[in-house]
Short mmCIF file of C-alpha atoms and ligand atoms in Angstrom, two decimals:
data_model
loop_
_atom_site.label_atom_id
_atom_site.label_comp_id
_atom_site.label_asym_id
_atom_site.label_seq_id
_atom_site.Cartn_x
_atom_site.Cartn_y
_atom_site.Cartn_z
CA MET T 18 0.00 0.00 0.00
CA LYS T 19 1.38 3.40 -0.88
CA THR T 20 1.45 6.19 1.69
CA ILE T 21 -0.61 9.27 1.13
CA SER T 22 1.11 12.64 0.95
CA ASN T 23 -1.19 14.15 3.56
CA ILE T 24 -0.76 17.87 3.17
CA LYS T 25 -1.11 17.92 -0.61
CA ILE T 26 -4.10 15.56 -0.48
CA GLN T 27 -5.74 17.63 2.24
CA GLU T 28 -5.42 20.82 0.20
CA ASP T 29 -6.80 19.21 -2.95
CA LEU T 30 -9.61 17.46 -1.10
CA ALA T 31 -10.64 20.62 0.74
CA ARG T 32 -11.38 22.22 -2.65
CA VAL T 33 -14.18 19.73 -3.36
CA PHE T 34 -15.20 18.46 0.09
CA LYS T 35 -17.13 20.54 2.66
CA GLY T 36 -17.04 18.17 5.63
CA ARG T 37 -14.46 17.71 8.36
CA ILE T 38 -11.06 16.31 7.34
CA ARG T 39 -8.81 14.82 9.99
CA LEU T 40 -5.28 13.59 9.32
CA ASN T 41 -3.62 10.64 11.06
CA GLU T 42 -6.74 9.96 13.11
CA SER T 43 -6.33 6.99 15.44
CA LEU T 44 -9.02 4.36 14.87
CA ALA T 45 -8.57 3.21 18.46
CA GLU T 46 -10.73 6.26 19.23
CA HIS T 47 -13.44 4.97 16.92
CA THR T 48 -13.60 1.26 17.80
CA TYR T 49 -15.31 -0.29 20.82
CA ILE T 50 -12.33 -2.55 21.47
CA LYS T 51 -10.03 0.52 21.56
CA ILE T 52 -7.51 -0.93 19.11
CA GLY T 53 -6.53 0.63 15.77
CA GLY T 54 -3.72 2.69 14.34
CA PRO T 55 -3.92 5.98 12.49
CA VAL T 56 -5.56 6.28 9.10
CA ASP T 57 -4.19 8.95 6.80
CA LEU T 58 -7.60 10.56 6.30
CA PHE T 59 -10.74 10.53 8.42
CA LEU T 60 -13.69 12.21 6.72
CA ASN T 61 -17.14 13.30 7.90
CA PRO T 62 -19.19 14.26 4.83
CA GLU T 63 -21.87 16.92 5.30
CA ASP T 64 -24.46 15.16 3.14
CA ILE T 65 -24.90 12.81 0.19
CA ALA T 66 -23.40 15.22 -2.38
CA ASP T 67 -20.40 15.69 -0.13
CA LEU T 68 -19.99 11.94 0.30
CA ARG T 69 -20.05 11.56 -3.47
CA ALA T 70 -17.44 14.32 -3.84
CA ALA T 71 -15.20 12.50 -1.34
CA ILE T 72 -15.39 9.10 -2.98
CA GLU T 73 -14.94 10.51 -6.48
CA PHE T 74 -11.82 12.30 -5.24
CA LEU T 75 -10.47 9.23 -3.43
CA ASN T 76 -11.17 6.94 -6.39
CA LYS T 77 -9.38 9.32 -8.76
CA ALA T 78 -6.41 9.64 -6.40
CA ASP T 79 -6.37 5.82 -6.02
CA ILE T 80 -6.75 6.04 -2.24
CA PRO T 81 -8.53 3.03 -0.70
CA TRP T 82 -11.42 3.98 1.57
CA VAL T 83 -13.74 2.32 4.05
CA ILE T 84 -16.99 3.24 5.76
CA ILE T 85 -16.91 3.16 9.53
CA GLY T 86 -20.04 3.08 11.66
CA LYS T 87 -19.83 3.10 15.44
CA GLY T 88 -16.87 0.68 15.28
CA SER T 89 -18.60 -1.94 17.44
CA ASN T 90 -17.83 -4.92 15.21
CA LEU T 91 -14.38 -3.91 14.03
CA LEU T 92 -10.87 -5.14 14.72
CA VAL T 93 -8.36 -2.75 13.14
CA SER T 94 -4.59 -3.11 12.75
CA ASP T 95 -2.56 -0.86 15.02
CA GLN T 96 -0.15 -0.05 12.19
CA VAL T 97 -0.55 3.07 10.06
CA LEU T 98 -3.22 2.44 7.42
CA PRO T 99 -2.76 4.51 4.25
CA ILE T 100 -6.48 4.75 3.62
CA ALA T 101 -9.40 7.09 4.19
CA ALA T 102 -12.07 6.16 6.74
CA ILE T 103 -15.44 7.79 6.10
CA GLU T 104 -17.87 8.22 8.97
CA LEU T 105 -21.50 9.15 8.28
CA ASN T 106 -22.45 10.91 11.49
CA ASN T 107 -23.08 14.57 10.55
CA ASP T 108 -26.59 15.99 11.11
CA PHE T 109 -27.73 14.91 7.66
CA PHE T 110 -26.98 11.28 8.51
CA GLN T 111 -28.76 11.55 11.88
CA GLN T 112 -32.25 12.08 10.47
CA ILE T 113 -35.09 9.96 11.76
CA SER T 114 -38.78 10.36 11.01
CA LYS T 115 -41.97 8.36 10.65
CA ARG T 116 -45.01 8.17 8.47
CA ASP T 117 -47.73 5.83 9.77
CA ASN T 118 -45.89 2.62 10.73
CA ILE T 119 -42.87 3.25 8.52
CA VAL T 120 -39.77 4.73 10.13
CA TYR T 121 -37.00 6.31 8.07
CA ALA T 122 -33.57 6.33 9.70
CA ALA T 123 -30.34 7.59 8.18
CA ALA T 124 -27.11 5.62 8.43
CA GLY T 125 -25.62 7.50 11.39
CA VAL T 126 -28.59 7.07 13.74
CA SER T 127 -27.55 4.92 16.69
CA LEU T 128 -29.60 1.81 17.39
CA ALA T 129 -30.30 3.15 20.90
CA ARG T 130 -31.86 6.30 19.43
CA PHE T 131 -33.77 4.26 16.85
CA VAL T 132 -35.26 1.99 19.52
CA ASN T 133 -36.18 4.94 21.76
CA PHE T 134 -37.68 6.91 18.87
CA ASN T 135 -39.90 3.96 17.98
CA LYS T 136 -40.96 3.55 21.60
CA SER T 137 -41.86 7.25 21.87
CA GLN T 138 -44.00 6.90 18.71
CA GLY T 139 -45.81 3.83 20.07
CA LEU T 140 -44.22 1.59 17.46
CA ALA T 141 -43.22 -1.95 18.37
CA GLY T 142 -40.92 -4.43 16.66
CA SER T 143 -37.43 -2.98 17.08
CA GLU T 144 -36.97 -3.78 20.80
CA PHE T 145 -34.59 -6.66 20.01
CA LEU T 146 -32.02 -4.08 18.87
CA ALA T 147 -31.82 -2.58 22.37
CA GLY T 148 -28.31 -2.81 23.75
CA ILE T 149 -26.62 -3.43 20.40
CA PRO T 150 -24.10 -0.60 20.16
CA GLY T 151 -24.17 0.05 16.41
CA SER T 152 -25.48 2.53 13.86
CA ILE T 153 -28.31 1.94 11.39
CA GLY T 154 -25.73 1.69 8.57
CA GLY T 155 -23.62 -0.85 10.45
CA ALA T 156 -26.66 -2.79 11.67
CA VAL T 157 -28.13 -3.15 8.16
CA PHE T 158 -24.69 -4.04 6.76
CA MET T 159 -24.17 -6.70 9.46
CA ASN T 160 -27.86 -7.70 9.62
CA ALA T 161 -27.64 -7.23 13.38
CA GLY T 162 -29.90 -9.27 15.57
CA ALA T 163 -30.58 -11.04 18.80
CA ARG T 164 -32.25 -14.13 20.14
CA ASP T 165 -36.03 -13.89 20.03
CA LEU T 166 -36.92 -13.16 23.65
CA TYR T 167 -40.45 -12.12 22.67
CA SER T 168 -41.38 -15.75 22.12
CA GLY T 169 -38.79 -17.14 24.52
CA SER T 170 -37.57 -19.45 21.76
CA LEU T 171 -33.84 -20.04 21.96
CA GLU T 172 -33.77 -21.20 18.38
CA LYS T 173 -35.32 -18.14 16.73
CA ILE T 174 -33.32 -15.04 15.92
CA CYS T 175 -34.76 -11.60 15.27
CA SER T 176 -32.69 -9.57 12.85
CA ILE T 177 -32.93 -6.11 11.35
CA ALA T 178 -33.84 -7.75 8.02
CA ASP T 179 -37.20 -8.70 9.60
CA ILE T 180 -38.27 -5.06 9.84
CA THR T 181 -36.46 -3.59 6.81
CA VAL T 182 -38.62 -2.40 3.91
CA LYS T 183 -35.99 -0.80 1.65
CA VAL T 184 -32.48 0.62 1.82
CA GLN T 185 -30.96 3.67 0.14
CA VAL T 186 -27.42 3.03 -1.06
CA MET T 187 -24.61 4.69 -2.97
CA ASP T 188 -22.31 2.50 -5.02
CA LYS T 189 -18.56 2.94 -5.15
CA GLN T 190 -18.86 5.23 -8.15
CA GLY T 191 -21.32 7.55 -6.39
CA ASN T 192 -24.59 6.35 -7.98
CA LEU T 193 -27.69 6.36 -5.77
CA ARG T 194 -30.29 3.62 -5.60
CA ILE T 195 -33.13 2.47 -3.41
CA ILE T 196 -33.23 -1.31 -3.06
CA ASN T 197 -36.36 -3.12 -1.91
CA LYS T 198 -36.00 -5.84 0.65
CA LYS T 199 -36.90 -8.59 -1.82
CA ASP T 200 -33.77 -7.65 -3.80
CA ILE T 201 -31.48 -7.64 -0.76
CA LYS T 202 -29.77 -10.94 0.04
CA PHE T 203 -30.00 -10.75 3.81
CA SER T 204 -28.46 -13.71 5.61
CA TYR T 205 -26.96 -14.37 9.01
CA ARG T 206 -24.83 -11.29 9.83
CA SER T 207 -24.78 -10.06 6.24
CA CYS T 208 -26.95 -8.06 3.87
CA GLY T 209 -24.94 -8.95 0.77
CA LEU T 210 -24.56 -5.24 -0.12
CA ASP T 211 -20.78 -5.40 0.17
CA GLU T 212 -20.12 -2.99 -2.69
CA GLN T 213 -22.58 -0.36 -1.44
CA ILE T 214 -22.59 2.45 1.11
CA ILE T 215 -25.77 2.30 3.16
CA LEU T 216 -27.19 5.81 3.45
CA ALA T 217 -30.56 5.17 5.08
CA ALA T 218 -33.29 2.59 5.48
CA TRP T 219 -37.05 2.38 5.97
CA PHE T 220 -38.44 0.02 8.57
CA GLU T 221 -41.96 -1.32 9.07
CA LEU T 222 -43.11 -1.49 12.68
CA LYS T 223 -46.40 -2.29 14.39
CA PRO T 224 -48.58 -0.09 16.56
CA GLY T 225 -47.88 -0.89 20.20
CA VAL T 226 -48.36 0.39 23.71
CA GLU T 227 -45.42 2.41 25.02
CA GLN T 228 -45.32 0.66 28.44
CA LYS T 229 -45.29 -2.79 26.83
CA ILE T 230 -42.60 -1.71 24.35
CA ASP T 231 -40.57 -0.41 27.28
CA LEU T 232 -40.95 -3.72 29.15
CA ASP T 233 -39.77 -5.65 26.09
CA ILE T 234 -36.78 -3.32 25.73
CA GLN T 235 -35.91 -4.04 29.37
CA VAL T 236 -36.12 -7.80 28.72
CA PHE T 237 -33.57 -7.51 25.91
CA LEU T 238 -31.33 -5.13 27.87
CA ASN T 239 -31.41 -7.32 30.99
CA ASN T 240 -30.47 -10.34 28.92
CA LYS T 241 -27.45 -8.43 27.57
CA ILE T 242 -26.44 -7.40 31.09
CA LYS T 243 -26.60 -11.06 32.17
CA THR T 244 -24.95 -12.66 29.16
CA GLN T 245 -22.63 -10.17 27.44
CA GLU T 246 -19.36 -8.53 28.30
CA LEU T 247 -20.19 -4.91 29.12
CA CYS T 248 -17.29 -3.86 31.38
CA LEU T 249 -14.17 -4.23 29.27
CA PRO T 250 -13.68 -2.94 25.70
CA ASN T 251 -14.54 -5.57 23.08
CA ALA T 252 -15.79 -5.94 19.53
CA GLY T 253 -18.93 -7.99 20.18
CA CYS T 254 -19.04 -11.58 18.97
CA ILE T 255 -15.76 -12.53 17.35
CA PHE T 256 -17.13 -15.56 15.48
CA LYS T 257 -20.37 -16.37 13.70
CA ASN T 258 -22.33 -19.26 15.12
CA PRO T 259 -21.40 -22.23 12.90
CA ALA T 260 -24.15 -23.41 10.56
CA ALA T 261 -22.93 -27.02 10.86
CA THR T 262 -24.14 -27.39 14.46
CA LYS T 263 -26.80 -25.97 16.74
CA VAL T 264 -24.12 -25.30 19.34
CA SER T 265 -23.15 -21.61 19.40
CA ALA T 266 -19.58 -20.44 18.81
CA GLY T 267 -19.49 -19.20 22.43
CA ALA T 268 -20.59 -22.61 23.77
CA LEU T 269 -17.94 -24.40 21.67
CA ILE T 270 -15.20 -22.08 22.95
CA ASP T 271 -16.47 -22.53 26.52
CA GLN T 272 -16.59 -26.34 26.15
CA ALA T 273 -13.02 -26.25 24.85
CA SER T 274 -12.09 -24.71 28.24
CA LEU T 275 -10.77 -21.56 26.63
CA LYS T 276 -12.61 -18.99 28.78
CA GLY T 277 -10.11 -16.63 30.38
CA LEU T 278 -7.24 -17.61 28.06
CA ALA T 279 -5.10 -14.52 27.49
CA ILE T 280 -2.36 -13.43 25.13
CA GLY T 281 -0.94 -10.24 26.58
CA ASP T 282 -3.85 -7.95 27.37
CA ALA T 283 -6.20 -9.72 24.96
CA ALA T 284 -8.34 -12.27 26.78
CA ILE T 285 -11.36 -14.46 26.17
CA SER T 286 -14.15 -13.06 28.32
CA PHE T 287 -15.19 -15.07 31.37
CA ILE T 288 -18.75 -13.83 30.84
CA HIS T 289 -19.19 -14.70 27.15
CA ALA T 290 -16.63 -16.96 25.50
CA ASN T 291 -17.30 -15.48 22.05
CA PHE T 292 -16.06 -12.07 23.22
CA ILE T 293 -12.39 -11.07 23.34
CA VAL T 294 -11.73 -8.22 25.76
CA ASN T 295 -9.02 -5.62 25.83
CA LYS T 296 -7.77 -5.64 29.43
CA GLY T 297 -5.74 -2.46 28.92
CA ASN T 298 -3.18 -2.33 26.17
CA ALA T 299 -4.06 -5.28 23.97
CA SER T 300 -2.52 -5.09 20.51
CA PHE T 301 -4.05 -6.10 17.20
CA ALA T 302 -1.48 -8.93 16.95
CA GLN T 303 -2.48 -10.28 20.39
CA VAL T 304 -6.18 -10.35 19.46
CA LYS T 305 -5.37 -11.95 16.09
CA SER T 306 -3.22 -14.63 17.80
CA LEU T 307 -6.07 -15.38 20.21
CA ILE T 308 -8.49 -15.68 17.29
CA VAL T 309 -6.15 -18.18 15.57
CA LYS T 310 -5.66 -20.11 18.84
CA ILE T 311 -9.45 -20.41 19.30
CA GLN T 312 -9.95 -21.51 15.69
CA GLU T 313 -7.21 -24.16 15.94
CA THR T 314 -8.47 -25.51 19.27
CA VAL T 315 -12.11 -25.72 18.18
CA LYS T 316 -11.09 -27.30 14.86
CA ASN T 317 -8.94 -29.93 16.60
CA LYS T 318 -11.58 -30.77 19.22
CA TYR T 319 -14.82 -30.57 17.23
CA SER T 320 -13.76 -30.43 13.54
CA ILE T 321 -15.62 -27.14 13.21
CA CYS T 322 -14.14 -24.07 11.48
CA LEU T 323 -15.15 -20.87 13.24
CA GLU T 324 -15.57 -17.98 10.82
CA PRO T 325 -15.00 -14.44 12.11
CA GLU T 326 -18.07 -12.25 12.48
CA VAL T 327 -15.94 -9.25 13.41
CA LYS T 328 -14.64 -7.28 10.41
CA ILE T 329 -10.85 -7.25 10.35
CA TRP T 330 -9.03 -4.32 8.74
CA ASP T 331 -5.27 -4.57 8.25
CA ARG T 332 -2.70 -3.70 5.63
CA GLU T 333 -3.02 -7.04 3.83
CA GLY T 334 -6.66 -6.67 3.08
CA LEU T 335 -9.67 -4.79 4.27
CA GLU T 336 -12.33 -7.43 4.86
C1 FAD Z 429 -20.84 -5.14 23.57
C2 FAD Z 429 -21.31 -5.48 22.18
C3 FAD Z 429 -22.46 -6.21 22.02
C4 FAD Z 429 -22.91 -6.55 20.73
N1 FAD Z 429 -24.06 -7.27 20.61
C5 FAD Z 429 -24.51 -7.58 19.38
C6 FAD Z 429 -25.73 -8.34 19.23
O1 FAD Z 429 -26.39 -8.69 20.18
N2 FAD Z 429 -26.14 -8.62 17.97
C7 FAD Z 429 -25.46 -8.20 16.86
O2 FAD Z 429 -25.89 -8.47 15.74
N3 FAD Z 429 -24.29 -7.52 16.98
C8 FAD Z 429 -23.82 -7.20 18.20
N4 FAD Z 429 -22.65 -6.50 18.33
C9 FAD Z 429 -21.88 -6.15 17.11
C10 FAD Z 429 -22.20 -4.78 16.51
O3 FAD Z 429 -22.75 -3.91 17.47
C11 FAD Z 429 -23.16 -4.87 15.33
O4 FAD Z 429 -22.63 -5.68 14.29
C12 FAD Z 429 -23.46 -3.49 14.73
O5 FAD Z 429 -24.55 -3.59 13.87
C13 FAD Z 429 -22.27 -2.86 14.01
O6 FAD Z 429 -22.61 -1.51 13.73
P1 FAD Z 429 -21.51 -0.37 13.69
O7 FAD Z 429 -22.18 0.88 13.29
O8 FAD Z 429 -20.76 -0.35 14.96
O9 FAD Z 429 -20.59 -0.89 12.50
P2 FAD Z 429 -19.00 -0.96 12.43
O10 FAD Z 429 -18.52 -1.90 13.51
O11 FAD Z 429 -18.43 0.40 12.41
O12 FAD Z 429 -18.78 -1.62 11.01
C14 FAD Z 429 -19.09 -2.99 10.80
C15 FAD Z 429 -19.11 -3.21 9.28
O13 FAD Z 429 -20.19 -2.48 8.73
C16 FAD Z 429 -19.70 -1.63 7.69
N5 FAD Z 429 -20.53 -0.41 7.69
C17 FAD Z 429 -20.80 0.39 8.75
N6 FAD Z 429 -21.60 1.40 8.37
C18 FAD Z 429 -21.82 1.23 7.04
C19 FAD Z 429 -22.57 1.94 6.05
N7 FAD Z 429 -23.25 3.05 6.35
N8 FAD Z 429 -22.56 1.48 4.79
C20 FAD Z 429 -21.86 0.36 4.44
N9 FAD Z 429 -21.13 -0.34 5.33
C21 FAD Z 429 -21.13 0.08 6.61
C22 FAD Z 429 -18.25 -1.37 8.02
O14 FAD Z 429 -17.51 -1.01 6.84
C23 FAD Z 429 -17.83 -2.72 8.58
O15 FAD Z 429 -17.54 -3.61 7.52
C24 FAD Z 429 -22.18 -6.14 19.60
C25 FAD Z 429 -21.00 -5.39 19.77
C26 FAD Z 429 -20.56 -5.07 21.04
C27 FAD Z 429 -19.31 -4.25 21.21
#
């Protein structure tokens, strides 16, 4: 990867881009696990036209770029990354509104705000997203979800795909499109829109009673408090649950007696074995080594390959 000549690039970019430009911004400040080196450029576009101006500029200058949400499912190399990270969190990307039972939310809206907005409007159906620390853009991209605690079924999963009606996207050349749900290939922790920037989405909810919605939100939040790692920095579930077995990735790691295993300051959570925590100064390499150790152990014991859920960004390839 070539390095970007920052000052020159900044001057040229500032001629076409209205939003905030930061140089050498540490991604550790933008990831939940608090790991990540500096990226050459960190951009906050003002609106859609500004986003298009940025990507046209970056494409022309041959500078790789990524979209970052709230950084809650990201593991980023702590080396310098000669790329641009684009964050959609300016006011334009924070819009949320409703018409009847349909809620429009732009990419930068946090899931917490989305869930609370729906509650305040007496709209039910998004409570399962309570406690997931992502943005609408990241949640649609990852098809975020949780176990269905409405029905109490341990088998059933609720995911954002269930309530999505359509998604507004921009492709890597800057073209806009609205894609209906039937044309989106949602699957477990994926929406299949890998080549698109998610700008906003429309969600269909059901009329509900605010107190009942609030109770359901509490059920989901309490479950997170009981089962997930909330004290130490982490990146959520490291691995997808394997399709080959009904046993979750966390249960497999637990059964392999790996809970608590540490490499430096990176450790497998005692609370949830599918979470790796940063106990202080964990490095990218330590977390990666722990990931490999878990994969090897689970493969040797159960012949199951655990596939990362967390998105890994390093110099070799931006997943
Ligand atoms: C404590 C904790 C608990 C969690 N619990 C859950 C859970 O219960 N269920 C669950 O599903 N997840 C969970 N997660 C993972 C994470 O919160 C979700 O995957 C979330 O949806 C990611 O959103 P984000 O905005 O943080 O995305 P990021 O982590 O910033 O990005 C994730 C991916 O989405 C892409 N992306 C982000 N925004 C856009 C956009 N606008 N357009 C295109 N691509 C985009 C990024 O490029 C990256 O590839 C948890 C994480 C933590 C830290």
